[in-house]
Amino acid sequence: MLRAISAAGVDVAFTSIFVAFADAWAYAPRSIAVGLFLLLGVNALVSWRLFRPIEEYLGGRRPFEDAERRITQLPVLTASRVALLALAMVGFRVTAPYLWPNETVPALPSQTLADTVALLLMLPLFYFTYIYFVISDYLGDLCGFIFERTGRNLSLFFGRYRLKLGIALLVISLAPMTGVVIDLLSYDGVKLQYEIATDVAIALMGVAVSVYFIWRSLLRPIRILSRAMSTVASGDMSVRVPVTSNDEVGELTGQFNTMVEGLREREQIRETFGRYVDESVASTILQRGGNGVLAGETREATILFTDVSGFTTIAEKIPPDQLFGALNEYLETVLAPIRAHGGVVNTFIGDGLFASFNMPLACPGHASAGIRAAIDIQRAVAGRSFGEARVPFVTRIGISTGAVIGGSIGAGQRLSFTLLGDTVNLAARLEKLNKDHGTSILVAETTRAGCGTEFVFKPLGSTAVRGRSGSVAIFTVDTL
């Protein structure tokens, strides 16, 4: 209400400037009185009635949906009422000396018809613009207040940013120039000088007051949105900003909040998905979009299988909760070297896991990367006990290199990313053959060939592998 009735204070200042230049102080009491009656008294009553639905909402007596339209339209409704009151006020001031003459008061200098019409048009237009932007600035505070306490934002947008900007430029620039041009065409001599001086003085004051609120109401929502964008760009997805304007910028802010909410949900899906599927696989699926399905593709890759020797016997001796605690700690230890060397853990298989290098993520030198990961795994678990029960786990590893088919497999809404092919089967068989050869790492001939001279391999001859018609040359690697 204080923002709305501030028009009365501006009018007192304008009237003082006019009577000072016209030397018509005798008319000041009547002019100021009618201004205070309309722009202070009547305006206060009108503003209270306009704000009443919002007050009821803030008091908990009305739902937000019922008050939202009034909140959105508050600037234009308040400004239009003030403009009508200003028109009545200017009309009274222009006609009063002729309708209710006072012989004891000196006559006012006569005005031309063009000057009178300009006054009837421009002053109400100024008050409309001034109050519109004053209440628009207040709307930003009100919306921020509501957002902080209830989290509610505007979803109705009746204002138009271009129209706001156009009216602001019109009043600030064209209106004062129009007044001066009309003076130049209507008067001459001393009368011209004081008319121009009056218009310039009033224009300077009006522009100074209006520009402050125009700048705040037009630029503040953009600054808020810009800061929020910078926050999101830095990686903070928790930001949500209040909608503080009723135009396209406010609508854009609402869409920004929706976008950030979508990004936040996407990040939560990625984090949750990454707990059950390797983060790199999840990232690949999300980046490719579509229906979340990775089409089958064939690529040369290195496959690594791990397993714990004698796990069944260990499981019989340890309570389940302690067993799972020890196994999770062990698998976390095994997982680290695989990721460090560019591998992807496709799935956990009981006490073991199945990892790949160069599928689905590119991994240059994948054969060597697989060997380095295997050596680091053995070094990490050697001589170490895991969990509350302090269980030692002996790890067996099988590695094979060759063509691998990778993609999504499943039915309906249940899908899993998996790798298929003879290379995968061979790595699994080699892991189990460690038990027969008393080794901890067994490597296929294709993997050994892919490493060149980087490692020292010990040939263990050829052996029959279940699922293959011929024998397979196998090697172990010197972990030292």
Coordinates of C-alpha atoms in Angstrom, one line a residue:
M1 CA 0.0 0.0 0.0
L2 CA 2.9 2.3 0.8
R3 CA 4.3 1.6 -2.7
A4 CA 0.9 2.4 -4.3
I5 CA 0.3 5.7 -2.4
S6 CA 3.8 6.9 -3.1
A7 CA 2.2 8.5 -6.2
A8 CA 0.7 11.1 -3.8
G9 CA 4.2 12.2 -2.7
V10 CA 5.4 12.4 -6.3
D11 CA 2.3 14.5 -7.1
V12 CA 3.0 17.0 -4.2
A13 CA 6.5 17.4 -5.6
F14 CA 5.3 18.0 -9.2
T15 CA 2.6 20.5 -8.0
S16 CA 5.2 22.4 -6.0
I17 CA 7.4 22.7 -9.0
F18 CA 4.5 23.9 -11.2
V19 CA 3.2 26.6 -8.8
A20 CA 6.8 27.7 -8.1
F21 CA 7.5 28.4 -11.8
A22 CA 4.0 29.8 -12.4
D23 CA 4.1 31.8 -9.2
A24 CA 0.6 30.5 -8.4
W25 CA 1.0 29.6 -4.8
A26 CA -2.6 30.6 -4.1
Y27 CA -3.7 27.5 -6.1
A28 CA -1.3 25.1 -4.2
P29 CA -3.7 24.2 -1.3
R30 CA -6.5 23.3 -3.6
S31 CA -4.3 21.4 -6.0
I32 CA -2.4 19.5 -3.3
A33 CA -5.7 18.7 -1.4
V34 CA -7.3 17.1 -4.4
G35 CA -4.1 15.2 -5.2
L36 CA -3.9 13.9 -1.6
F37 CA -7.6 13.0 -1.6
L38 CA -7.4 10.9 -4.8
L39 CA -3.8 9.6 -4.8
L40 CA -3.6 9.0 -1.1
G41 CA -7.1 8.5 0.3
V42 CA -9.0 6.9 -2.5
N43 CA -5.8 5.1 -3.8
A44 CA -5.2 3.6 -0.3
L45 CA -8.7 2.1 -0.3
V46 CA -8.5 0.8 -3.8
S47 CA -5.0 -0.7 -3.1
W48 CA -6.3 -2.4 0.0
R49 CA -9.1 -4.0 -1.9
L50 CA -6.7 -5.2 -4.6
F51 CA -4.4 -6.7 -2.1
R52 CA -7.1 -8.3 0.0
P53 CA -7.0 -11.8 -1.8
I54 CA -3.3 -11.9 -1.4
E55 CA -3.5 -10.9 2.3
E56 CA -6.0 -13.8 2.8
Y57 CA -3.6 -16.2 1.2
L58 CA -0.7 -15.0 3.4
G59 CA -3.0 -15.4 6.4
G60 CA -3.8 -19.0 5.4
R61 CA -7.5 -18.3 4.6
R62 CA -7.2 -18.8 0.8
P63 CA -5.3 -21.3 -1.3
F64 CA -2.4 -20.1 -3.5
E65 CA -4.2 -21.0 -6.7
D66 CA -7.0 -18.6 -5.8
A67 CA -4.6 -15.7 -5.1
E68 CA -2.1 -16.4 -7.9
R69 CA -3.9 -14.6 -10.6
R70 CA -4.2 -11.5 -8.4
I71 CA -0.5 -11.7 -7.5
T72 CA 0.4 -11.9 -11.1
Q73 CA -1.9 -9.0 -12.2
L74 CA -1.1 -6.8 -9.2
P75 CA 1.2 -4.3 -11.0
V76 CA -1.1 -3.6 -14.0
L77 CA -4.3 -3.5 -11.8
T78 CA -2.7 -1.0 -9.3
A79 CA -1.2 1.1 -12.1
S80 CA -4.4 1.3 -14.1
R81 CA -6.4 2.5 -11.0
V82 CA -3.8 5.1 -10.2
A83 CA -3.8 6.3 -13.8
L84 CA -7.6 6.8 -13.7
L85 CA -7.3 8.7 -10.4
A86 CA -4.5 10.8 -11.9
L87 CA -6.7 11.5 -14.9
A88 CA -9.5 12.7 -12.6
M89 CA -7.0 14.8 -10.6
V90 CA -5.6 16.5 -13.7
G91 CA -9.0 17.0 -15.2
F92 CA -10.1 18.8 -11.9
R93 CA -7.1 21.0 -11.9
V94 CA -7.5 22.0 -15.5
T95 CA -11.2 22.8 -15.3
A96 CA -11.5 24.1 -11.7
P97 CA -10.3 27.7 -12.5
Y98 CA -13.1 28.0 -15.1
L99 CA -15.9 26.0 -13.4
W100 CA -15.3 27.4 -9.9
P101 CA -13.5 30.7 -10.3
N102 CA -12.3 32.6 -7.3
E103 CA -12.0 36.4 -7.6
T104 CA -9.6 36.6 -4.6
V105 CA -7.1 34.4 -6.4
P106 CA -5.1 35.6 -9.3
A107 CA -5.9 33.9 -12.6
L108 CA -3.6 31.2 -13.8
P109 CA -1.7 31.8 -17.0
S110 CA -3.8 30.5 -19.9
Q111 CA -2.9 27.1 -21.5
T112 CA -3.4 26.2 -25.1
L113 CA -5.7 23.3 -26.0
A114 CA -2.8 21.2 -27.2
D115 CA -0.9 21.7 -24.0
T116 CA -4.0 20.8 -22.0
V117 CA -4.6 17.6 -24.0
A118 CA -0.9 16.7 -23.6
L119 CA -1.2 17.2 -19.8
L120 CA -4.3 15.0 -19.6
L121 CA -2.5 12.3 -21.5
M122 CA 1.1 12.4 -20.3
L123 CA 0.6 12.7 -16.5
P124 CA -1.7 9.7 -16.2
L125 CA 0.7 7.8 -18.5
F126 CA 3.6 8.8 -16.2
Y127 CA 1.7 7.7 -13.1
F128 CA 0.7 4.4 -14.7
T129 CA 4.4 3.7 -15.7
Y130 CA 5.7 4.8 -12.3
I131 CA 3.3 2.7 -10.3
Y132 CA 3.5 -0.2 -12.6
F133 CA 7.3 -0.6 -12.1
V134 CA 7.1 0.3 -8.4
I135 CA 4.6 -2.5 -7.8
S136 CA 6.6 -4.8 -10.2
D137 CA 9.6 -4.2 -7.9
Y138 CA 7.4 -5.0 -4.9
L139 CA 6.1 -8.1 -6.7
G140 CA 9.7 -9.4 -6.8
D141 CA 9.9 -9.0 -3.0
L142 CA 6.4 -10.6 -2.5
C143 CA 7.2 -13.6 -4.7
G144 CA 10.6 -14.1 -2.9
F145 CA 8.8 -13.9 0.4
I146 CA 6.3 -16.6 -0.7
F147 CA 8.9 -18.8 -2.2
E148 CA 11.1 -18.8 0.9
R149 CA 8.3 -19.8 3.2
T150 CA 6.2 -22.1 1.0
G151 CA 8.3 -23.0 -2.0
R152 CA 5.5 -21.8 -4.3
N153 CA 6.2 -20.0 -7.6
L154 CA 4.1 -18.1 -10.1
S155 CA 2.9 -20.2 -13.1
L156 CA 0.7 -17.5 -14.7
F157 CA 2.4 -14.9 -16.8
F158 CA 0.3 -12.0 -18.1
G159 CA 3.1 -9.4 -18.6
R160 CA 5.2 -8.9 -21.7
Y161 CA 8.8 -7.9 -21.3
R162 CA 8.9 -6.1 -24.7
L163 CA 5.8 -4.1 -23.7
K164 CA 7.3 -3.1 -20.4
L165 CA 10.5 -2.0 -22.0
G166 CA 8.6 -0.1 -24.7
I167 CA 6.5 1.8 -22.2
A168 CA 9.5 2.6 -20.1
L169 CA 11.4 4.1 -23.0
L170 CA 8.3 6.0 -24.2
V171 CA 7.8 7.7 -20.9
I172 CA 11.4 8.3 -20.1
S173 CA 12.4 9.7 -23.5
L174 CA 9.4 10.6 -25.8
A175 CA 7.0 12.0 -23.2
P176 CA 9.4 14.8 -22.0
M177 CA 10.4 15.6 -25.6
T178 CA 6.7 15.7 -26.6
G179 CA 5.9 18.2 -23.9
V180 CA 8.8 20.5 -24.9
V181 CA 7.7 20.3 -28.6
I182 CA 4.2 21.2 -27.7
D183 CA 5.4 24.2 -25.7
L184 CA 7.5 25.4 -28.6
L185 CA 4.5 25.2 -30.9
S186 CA 2.1 26.7 -28.4
Y187 CA 3.9 29.6 -26.6
D188 CA 6.5 32.3 -27.0
G189 CA 8.3 34.8 -25.0
V190 CA 8.4 34.5 -21.2
K191 CA 5.5 32.1 -21.2
L192 CA 7.5 29.7 -23.4
Q193 CA 10.5 29.9 -21.0
Y194 CA 8.6 29.1 -17.9
E195 CA 6.6 26.3 -19.6
I196 CA 9.7 24.7 -20.9
A197 CA 11.5 25.2 -17.5
T198 CA 8.5 23.6 -15.7
D199 CA 8.3 20.6 -18.1
V200 CA 12.1 20.0 -17.9
A201 CA 12.2 20.2 -14.1
I202 CA 9.2 17.8 -13.7
A203 CA 10.7 15.5 -16.4
L204 CA 14.0 15.3 -14.6
M205 CA 12.5 14.4 -11.3
G206 CA 10.0 12.0 -12.9
V207 CA 12.7 10.2 -14.9
A208 CA 15.1 10.0 -11.9
V209 CA 12.4 8.4 -9.8
S210 CA 11.1 6.1 -12.5
V211 CA 14.4 4.9 -13.8
Y212 CA 15.4 3.5 -10.4
F213 CA 12.3 1.2 -10.2
I214 CA 12.3 0.4 -13.9
W215 CA 15.9 -0.7 -13.6
R216 CA 15.2 -2.8 -10.5
S217 CA 12.0 -4.5 -11.8
L218 CA 13.4 -5.3 -15.3
L219 CA 17.0 -6.3 -14.4
R220 CA 16.6 -8.0 -11.0
P221 CA 14.9 -11.1 -12.3
I222 CA 17.6 -11.5 -15.0
R223 CA 20.4 -11.1 -12.4
I224 CA 18.7 -13.8 -10.2
L225 CA 18.5 -16.1 -13.1
S226 CA 22.0 -15.4 -14.2
R227 CA 23.4 -16.2 -10.8
A228 CA 21.4 -19.4 -10.7
M229 CA 22.8 -20.5 -14.1
S230 CA 26.3 -19.9 -12.8
T231 CA 25.6 -22.0 -9.8
V232 CA 24.3 -24.9 -11.9
A233 CA 27.3 -24.5 -14.3
S234 CA 29.6 -25.0 -11.3
G235 CA 27.9 -28.4 -10.7
D236 CA 25.4 -27.5 -7.9
M237 CA 22.1 -29.0 -8.9
S238 CA 20.3 -28.1 -5.6
V239 CA 19.6 -24.5 -6.7
R240 CA 15.9 -23.4 -7.2
V241 CA 15.1 -19.8 -7.6
P242 CA 11.9 -17.7 -7.1
V243 CA 9.9 -16.5 -10.0
T244 CA 9.9 -12.7 -9.4
S245 CA 8.3 -11.3 -12.5
N246 CA 5.0 -11.9 -14.4
D247 CA 6.5 -11.8 -18.0
E248 CA 8.7 -13.9 -20.3
V249 CA 11.6 -13.6 -17.9
G250 CA 9.5 -15.1 -15.1
E251 CA 8.3 -17.8 -17.4
L252 CA 11.9 -18.5 -18.3
T253 CA 12.8 -18.7 -14.6
G254 CA 10.1 -21.3 -14.1
Q255 CA 11.4 -23.3 -17.0
F256 CA 14.9 -23.0 -15.6
N257 CA 13.6 -24.5 -12.3
T258 CA 12.0 -27.4 -14.2
M259 CA 15.2 -27.9 -16.2
V260 CA 17.3 -28.1 -13.0
E261 CA 14.9 -30.5 -11.4
G262 CA 15.2 -32.7 -14.5
L263 CA 19.0 -32.5 -14.3
R264 CA 18.9 -33.2 -10.6
E265 CA 16.7 -36.3 -11.2
R266 CA 19.0 -37.4 -14.0
E267 CA 22.0 -37.1 -11.7
Q268 CA 20.2 -39.1 -9.0
I269 CA 19.4 -41.8 -11.6
R270 CA 23.0 -41.8 -12.7
E271 CA 24.2 -42.2 -9.1
T272 CA 21.7 -44.9 -8.2
F273 CA 22.2 -46.6 -11.6
G274 CA 25.9 -46.5 -11.0
R275 CA 25.6 -48.5 -7.8
Y276 CA 24.1 -51.4 -9.7
V277 CA 25.8 -50.9 -13.1
D278 CA 29.3 -49.6 -13.5
E279 CA 29.3 -45.8 -13.7
S280 CA 30.9 -45.8 -17.1
V281 CA 28.2 -48.1 -18.5
A282 CA 25.5 -46.0 -16.9
S283 CA 27.1 -42.9 -18.4
T284 CA 27.3 -44.5 -21.9
I285 CA 23.6 -45.4 -21.8
L286 CA 22.5 -42.0 -20.6
Q287 CA 24.7 -40.2 -23.2
R288 CA 23.3 -42.2 -26.0
G289 CA 19.7 -41.5 -24.9
G290 CA 17.0 -43.2 -26.8
N291 CA 15.2 -45.9 -24.9
G292 CA 18.1 -46.7 -22.6
V293 CA 19.2 -49.7 -24.8
L294 CA 22.7 -50.2 -26.1
A295 CA 22.6 -51.9 -29.5
G296 CA 24.9 -54.9 -29.9
E297 CA 28.3 -54.1 -31.3
T298 CA 31.5 -56.2 -31.8
R299 CA 34.9 -54.9 -30.6
E300 CA 38.2 -56.4 -29.6
A301 CA 38.5 -56.3 -25.8
T302 CA 40.2 -58.0 -22.9
I303 CA 38.0 -59.8 -20.4
L304 CA 39.0 -60.5 -16.7
F305 CA 37.3 -62.9 -14.3
T306 CA 38.0 -63.1 -10.6
D307 CA 36.9 -65.6 -8.0
V308 CA 37.8 -66.4 -4.4
S309 CA 39.4 -69.7 -3.7
G310 CA 37.5 -71.9 -1.2
F311 CA 34.8 -69.4 -0.7
T312 CA 32.1 -72.0 0.0
T313 CA 34.2 -73.4 3.0
I314 CA 34.8 -69.9 4.3
A315 CA 31.0 -69.1 4.1
E316 CA 30.2 -72.1 6.2
K317 CA 32.3 -70.8 9.1
I318 CA 31.3 -67.1 9.3
P319 CA 27.9 -65.5 10.2
P320 CA 26.2 -64.0 7.1
D321 CA 26.4 -60.4 8.2
Q322 CA 30.2 -60.7 8.8
L323 CA 30.6 -62.6 5.6
F324 CA 28.9 -59.9 3.5
G325 CA 30.9 -57.2 5.3
A326 CA 34.2 -58.9 4.5
L327 CA 33.1 -59.7 0.9
N328 CA 32.1 -56.1 0.2
E329 CA 35.4 -54.8 1.6
Y330 CA 37.3 -57.3 -0.6
L331 CA 35.4 -56.5 -3.7
E332 CA 36.0 -52.8 -3.2
T333 CA 39.7 -53.6 -3.0
V334 CA 39.5 -55.6 -6.2
L335 CA 37.4 -52.9 -8.0
A336 CA 40.0 -50.1 -7.5
P337 CA 42.8 -51.5 -9.7
I338 CA 40.3 -52.4 -12.5
R339 CA 39.0 -48.8 -12.6
A340 CA 42.4 -47.3 -12.2
H341 CA 43.5 -49.1 -15.4
G342 CA 40.5 -48.2 -17.5
G343 CA 38.4 -51.3 -17.0
V344 CA 34.6 -51.6 -16.5
V345 CA 33.1 -54.0 -14.0
N346 CA 30.1 -55.5 -15.8
T347 CA 28.7 -57.5 -12.9
F348 CA 29.5 -59.1 -9.6
I349 CA 29.1 -62.9 -9.6
G350 CA 28.8 -64.0 -6.0
D351 CA 32.3 -63.8 -4.6
G352 CA 33.8 -62.8 -8.0
L353 CA 33.4 -60.2 -10.7
F354 CA 33.5 -59.9 -14.5
A355 CA 35.3 -56.9 -15.9
S356 CA 36.2 -55.8 -19.4
F357 CA 38.8 -53.5 -21.0
N358 CA 37.9 -51.6 -24.2
M359 CA 34.2 -52.4 -24.0
P360 CA 32.0 -50.4 -23.7
L361 CA 34.6 -47.7 -23.0
A362 CA 37.7 -47.3 -25.2
C363 CA 40.9 -48.5 -23.5
P364 CA 44.1 -48.2 -25.5
G365 CA 46.5 -51.1 -24.8
H366 CA 43.6 -53.0 -23.2
A367 CA 45.6 -56.3 -23.0
S368 CA 48.3 -54.7 -21.0
A369 CA 45.8 -52.8 -18.9
G370 CA 44.1 -56.1 -18.0
I371 CA 47.4 -57.6 -16.9
R372 CA 48.4 -54.6 -14.9
A373 CA 45.0 -54.6 -13.1
A374 CA 45.4 -58.3 -12.3
I375 CA 48.9 -57.8 -10.9
D376 CA 47.7 -54.9 -8.7
I377 CA 44.7 -56.9 -7.5
Q378 CA 47.0 -59.7 -6.3
R379 CA 49.3 -57.2 -4.6
A380 CA 46.3 -55.5 -3.0
V381 CA 44.8 -58.7 -1.5
A382 CA 48.0 -60.5 -0.7
G383 CA 48.5 -61.0 3.1
R384 CA 45.4 -59.0 3.9
S385 CA 42.3 -59.9 5.9
F386 CA 38.9 -58.4 5.4
G387 CA 35.9 -57.4 7.4
E388 CA 35.1 -57.7 11.1
A389 CA 35.9 -61.4 11.0
R390 CA 39.4 -60.6 9.4
V391 CA 39.0 -63.2 6.6
P392 CA 41.8 -63.7 4.2
F393 CA 40.7 -64.1 0.6
V394 CA 42.9 -65.8 -2.1
T395 CA 42.0 -64.5 -5.5
R396 CA 42.1 -66.4 -8.8
I397 CA 42.1 -64.5 -12.1
G398 CA 41.5 -65.5 -15.7
I399 CA 42.2 -63.1 -18.7
S400 CA 41.4 -63.5 -22.4
T401 CA 41.6 -61.1 -25.3
G402 CA 39.6 -61.2 -28.5
A403 CA 36.3 -60.2 -30.3
V404 CA 33.5 -59.5 -27.9
I405 CA 29.8 -58.7 -28.5
G406 CA 28.4 -56.1 -26.1
G407 CA 24.9 -54.7 -25.7
S408 CA 21.7 -54.6 -23.7
I409 CA 19.9 -57.9 -23.1
G410 CA 16.7 -58.7 -21.4
A411 CA 12.9 -58.5 -21.8
G412 CA 10.4 -55.7 -21.3
Q413 CA 11.5 -53.3 -18.6
R414 CA 14.3 -55.6 -17.3
L415 CA 17.5 -55.0 -19.1
S416 CA 21.2 -55.6 -18.4
F417 CA 24.3 -54.7 -20.2
T418 CA 26.4 -57.8 -20.9
L419 CA 29.2 -59.1 -23.0
L420 CA 29.0 -62.3 -25.1
G421 CA 31.4 -64.4 -27.1
D422 CA 34.1 -67.0 -27.0
T423 CA 36.5 -64.6 -25.4
V424 CA 34.3 -64.2 -22.4
N425 CA 33.8 -67.9 -22.0
L426 CA 37.6 -68.5 -22.3
A427 CA 38.4 -66.0 -19.5
A428 CA 35.9 -67.7 -17.2
R429 CA 37.4 -71.1 -17.9
L430 CA 40.9 -69.8 -17.4
E431 CA 39.9 -68.5 -14.0
K432 CA 38.8 -72.0 -12.9
L433 CA 41.9 -73.6 -14.4
N434 CA 44.1 -71.8 -11.8
K435 CA 43.0 -74.4 -9.3
D436 CA 44.5 -77.2 -11.5
H437 CA 47.8 -75.4 -12.2
G438 CA 48.3 -73.9 -8.7
T439 CA 48.5 -70.4 -10.1
S440 CA 46.8 -67.1 -9.3
I441 CA 46.6 -65.6 -12.8
L442 CA 46.1 -67.4 -16.1
V443 CA 46.3 -65.6 -19.4
A444 CA 45.3 -66.7 -22.9
E445 CA 47.7 -66.6 -25.8
T446 CA 45.9 -63.7 -27.4
T447 CA 46.4 -61.6 -24.3
R448 CA 50.1 -62.4 -24.1
A449 CA 50.5 -61.5 -27.7
G450 CA 48.7 -58.2 -27.1
C451 CA 51.2 -57.2 -24.4
G452 CA 54.3 -57.5 -26.4
T453 CA 57.4 -57.6 -24.2
E454 CA 55.9 -55.5 -21.4
F455 CA 55.6 -58.5 -19.0
V456 CA 57.4 -61.7 -18.2
F457 CA 55.1 -64.7 -19.0
K458 CA 55.7 -68.3 -18.2
P459 CA 54.1 -70.8 -20.6
L460 CA 52.2 -73.6 -19.1
G461 CA 51.6 -75.6 -22.3
S462 CA 48.3 -76.3 -23.9
T463 CA 45.2 -77.6 -22.2
A464 CA 41.7 -78.6 -23.2
V465 CA 39.1 -76.0 -22.3
R466 CA 35.5 -77.0 -21.9
G467 CA 33.4 -75.7 -24.8
R468 CA 36.4 -75.8 -27.3
S469 CA 37.3 -78.5 -29.6
G470 CA 41.0 -77.9 -29.6
S471 CA 43.5 -77.2 -26.9
V472 CA 44.5 -73.6 -25.8
A473 CA 47.9 -72.3 -25.0
I474 CA 47.9 -70.8 -21.5
F475 CA 50.4 -68.6 -19.6
T476 CA 50.9 -67.2 -16.1
V477 CA 52.5 -63.9 -15.5
D478 CA 55.4 -63.0 -13.2
T479 CA 53.8 -60.6 -10.7
L480 CA 57.2 -59.4 -9.6

